[in-house]
mmCIF file of C-alpha atoms and ligand atoms in Angstrom:
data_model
loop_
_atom_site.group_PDB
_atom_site.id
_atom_site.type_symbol
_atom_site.label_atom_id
_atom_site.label_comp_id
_atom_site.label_asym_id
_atom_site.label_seq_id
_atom_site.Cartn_x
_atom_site.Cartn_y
_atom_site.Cartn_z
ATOM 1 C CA UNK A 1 40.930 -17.106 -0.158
ATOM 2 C CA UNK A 2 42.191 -17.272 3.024
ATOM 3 C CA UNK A 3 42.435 -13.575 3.150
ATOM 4 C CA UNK A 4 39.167 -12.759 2.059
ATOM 5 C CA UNK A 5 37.288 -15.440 4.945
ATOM 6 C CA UNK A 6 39.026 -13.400 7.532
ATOM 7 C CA UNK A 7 38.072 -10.124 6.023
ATOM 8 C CA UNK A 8 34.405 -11.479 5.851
ATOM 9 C CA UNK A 9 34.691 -12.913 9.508
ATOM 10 C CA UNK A 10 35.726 -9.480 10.506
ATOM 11 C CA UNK A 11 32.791 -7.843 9.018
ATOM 12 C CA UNK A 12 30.537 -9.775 11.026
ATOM 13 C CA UNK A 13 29.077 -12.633 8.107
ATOM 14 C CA UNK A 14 27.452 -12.446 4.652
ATOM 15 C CA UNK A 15 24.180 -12.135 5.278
ATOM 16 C CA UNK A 16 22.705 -9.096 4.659
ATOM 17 C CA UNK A 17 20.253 -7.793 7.400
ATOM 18 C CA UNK A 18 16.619 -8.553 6.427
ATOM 19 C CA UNK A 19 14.483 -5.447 5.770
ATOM 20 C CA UNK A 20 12.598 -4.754 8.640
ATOM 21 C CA UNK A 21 8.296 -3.709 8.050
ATOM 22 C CA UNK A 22 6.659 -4.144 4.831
ATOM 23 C CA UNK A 23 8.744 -1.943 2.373
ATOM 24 C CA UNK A 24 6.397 -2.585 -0.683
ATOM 25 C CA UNK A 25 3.235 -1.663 0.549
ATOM 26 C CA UNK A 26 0.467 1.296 -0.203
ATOM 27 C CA UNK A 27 -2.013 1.362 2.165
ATOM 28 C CA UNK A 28 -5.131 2.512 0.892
ATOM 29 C CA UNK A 29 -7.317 4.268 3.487
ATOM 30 C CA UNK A 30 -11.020 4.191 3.142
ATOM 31 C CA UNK A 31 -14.259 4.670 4.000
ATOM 32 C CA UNK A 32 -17.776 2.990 3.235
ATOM 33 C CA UNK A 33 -20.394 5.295 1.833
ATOM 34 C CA UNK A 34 -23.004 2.966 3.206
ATOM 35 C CA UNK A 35 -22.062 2.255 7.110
ATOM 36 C CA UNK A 36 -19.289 5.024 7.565
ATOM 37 C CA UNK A 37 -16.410 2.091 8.479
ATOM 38 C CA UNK A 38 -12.837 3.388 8.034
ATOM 39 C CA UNK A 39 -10.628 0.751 6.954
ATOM 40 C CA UNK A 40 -7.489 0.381 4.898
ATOM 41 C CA UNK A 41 -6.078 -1.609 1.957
ATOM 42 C CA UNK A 42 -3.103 -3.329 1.017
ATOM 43 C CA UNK A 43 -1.568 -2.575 -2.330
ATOM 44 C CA UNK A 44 1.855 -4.161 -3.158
ATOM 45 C CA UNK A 45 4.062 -1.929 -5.191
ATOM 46 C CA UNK A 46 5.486 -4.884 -7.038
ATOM 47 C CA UNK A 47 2.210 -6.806 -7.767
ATOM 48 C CA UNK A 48 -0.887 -4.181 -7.663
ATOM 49 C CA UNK A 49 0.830 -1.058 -9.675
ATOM 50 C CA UNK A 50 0.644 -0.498 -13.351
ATOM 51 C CA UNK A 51 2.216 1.660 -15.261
ATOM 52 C CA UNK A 52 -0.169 3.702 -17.470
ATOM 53 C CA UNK A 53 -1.168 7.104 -19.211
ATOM 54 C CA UNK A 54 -3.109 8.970 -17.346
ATOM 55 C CA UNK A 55 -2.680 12.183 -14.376
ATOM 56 C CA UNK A 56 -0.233 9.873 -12.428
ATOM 57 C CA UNK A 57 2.709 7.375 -12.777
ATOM 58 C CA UNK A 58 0.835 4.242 -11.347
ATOM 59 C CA UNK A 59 -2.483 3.122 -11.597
ATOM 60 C CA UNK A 60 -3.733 1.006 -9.248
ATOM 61 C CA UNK A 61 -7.571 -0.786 -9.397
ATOM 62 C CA UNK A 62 -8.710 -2.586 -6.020
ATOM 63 C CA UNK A 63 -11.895 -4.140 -4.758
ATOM 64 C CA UNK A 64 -12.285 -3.388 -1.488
ATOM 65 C CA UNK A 65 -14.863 -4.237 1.788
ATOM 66 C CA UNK A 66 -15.262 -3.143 4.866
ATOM 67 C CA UNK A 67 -15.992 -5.861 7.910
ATOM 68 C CA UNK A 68 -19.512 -4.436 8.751
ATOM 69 C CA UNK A 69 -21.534 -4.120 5.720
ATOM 70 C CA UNK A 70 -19.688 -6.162 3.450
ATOM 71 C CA UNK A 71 -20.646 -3.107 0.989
ATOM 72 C CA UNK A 72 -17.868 -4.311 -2.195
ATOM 73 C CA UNK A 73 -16.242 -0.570 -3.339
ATOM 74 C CA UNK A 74 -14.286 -0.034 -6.540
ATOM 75 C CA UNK A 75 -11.367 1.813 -6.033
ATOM 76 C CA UNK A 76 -9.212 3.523 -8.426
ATOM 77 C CA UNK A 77 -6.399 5.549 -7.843
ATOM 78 C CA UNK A 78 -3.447 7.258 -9.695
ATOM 79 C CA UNK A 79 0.199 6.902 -7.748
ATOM 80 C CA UNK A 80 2.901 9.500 -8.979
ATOM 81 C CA UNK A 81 6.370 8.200 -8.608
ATOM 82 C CA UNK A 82 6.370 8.969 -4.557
ATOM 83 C CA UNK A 83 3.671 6.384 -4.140
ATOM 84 C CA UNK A 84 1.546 9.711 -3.272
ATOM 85 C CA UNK A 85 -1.996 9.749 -4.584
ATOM 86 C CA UNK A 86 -2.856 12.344 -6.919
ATOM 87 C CA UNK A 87 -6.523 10.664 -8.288
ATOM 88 C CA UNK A 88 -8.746 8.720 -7.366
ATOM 89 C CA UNK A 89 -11.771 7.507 -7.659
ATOM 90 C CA UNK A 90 -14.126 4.949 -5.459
ATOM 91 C CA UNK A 91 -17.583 3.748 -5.607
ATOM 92 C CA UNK A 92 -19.865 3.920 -2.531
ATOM 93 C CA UNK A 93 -17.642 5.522 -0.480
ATOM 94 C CA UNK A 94 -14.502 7.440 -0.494
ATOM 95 C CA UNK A 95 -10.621 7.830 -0.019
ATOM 96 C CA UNK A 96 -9.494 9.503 3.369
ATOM 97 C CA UNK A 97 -5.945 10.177 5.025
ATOM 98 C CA UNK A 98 -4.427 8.127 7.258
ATOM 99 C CA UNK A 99 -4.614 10.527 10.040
ATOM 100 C CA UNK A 100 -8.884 10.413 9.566
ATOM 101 C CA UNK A 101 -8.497 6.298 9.319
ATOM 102 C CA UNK A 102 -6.775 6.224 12.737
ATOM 103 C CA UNK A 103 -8.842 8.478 14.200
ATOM 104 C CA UNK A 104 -11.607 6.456 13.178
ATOM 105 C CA UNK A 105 -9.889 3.368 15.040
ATOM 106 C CA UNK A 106 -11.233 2.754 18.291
ATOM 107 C CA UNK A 107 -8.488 3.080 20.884
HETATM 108 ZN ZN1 ZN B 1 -19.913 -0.556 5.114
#
């Protein structure tokens, strides 16, 4: 018992490092048919995935609104086992890359 406080001592404690960022998260990036805003959602790989037939792994529904027009858009999309998109659909308005969402940021 001894032995083994030492050892742990040695290694530098038992607790394991936390995990840095925000390891279960999707971000979903997109825009508003209505006012143009670019603006991303949250989707939690634990909590927001399901696991379903269809052209992708995970399916994921959302309801999503921008901070302009409040315009409420259905999204849909189909996860394959990356966490990579490969279908989606969205109602007034439509999915975009993250590179196109930042650039849409102002700086
Ligand atoms: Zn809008």
């Amino acid at each position: 018992m001894g032995l083994w406080d030492k050892l742990r001592k040695a290694l530098g404690g038992s607790a394991p490092a936390k995990t840095q960022g925000d390891p279960n998260a999707v971000w979903l990036y997109l825009r508003c048919g209505r006012c143009g805003t670019a603006y991303r959602v949250r989707v939690d790989r634990r909590n927001d995935l399901s696991r379903e037939d269809g052209p992708g792994e995970f399916l994921v529904r959302k309801q999503a609104m921008d901070n302009k027009c409040f315009q409420l858009m259905e999204v849909e999309a189909w996860f394959d086992a990356n966490y990579q998109i490969v279908s989606s659909e969205v109602s007034v308005g439509e999915l975009i890359t993250e590179e196109e969402y930042k650039a849409a940021q102002p700086s």
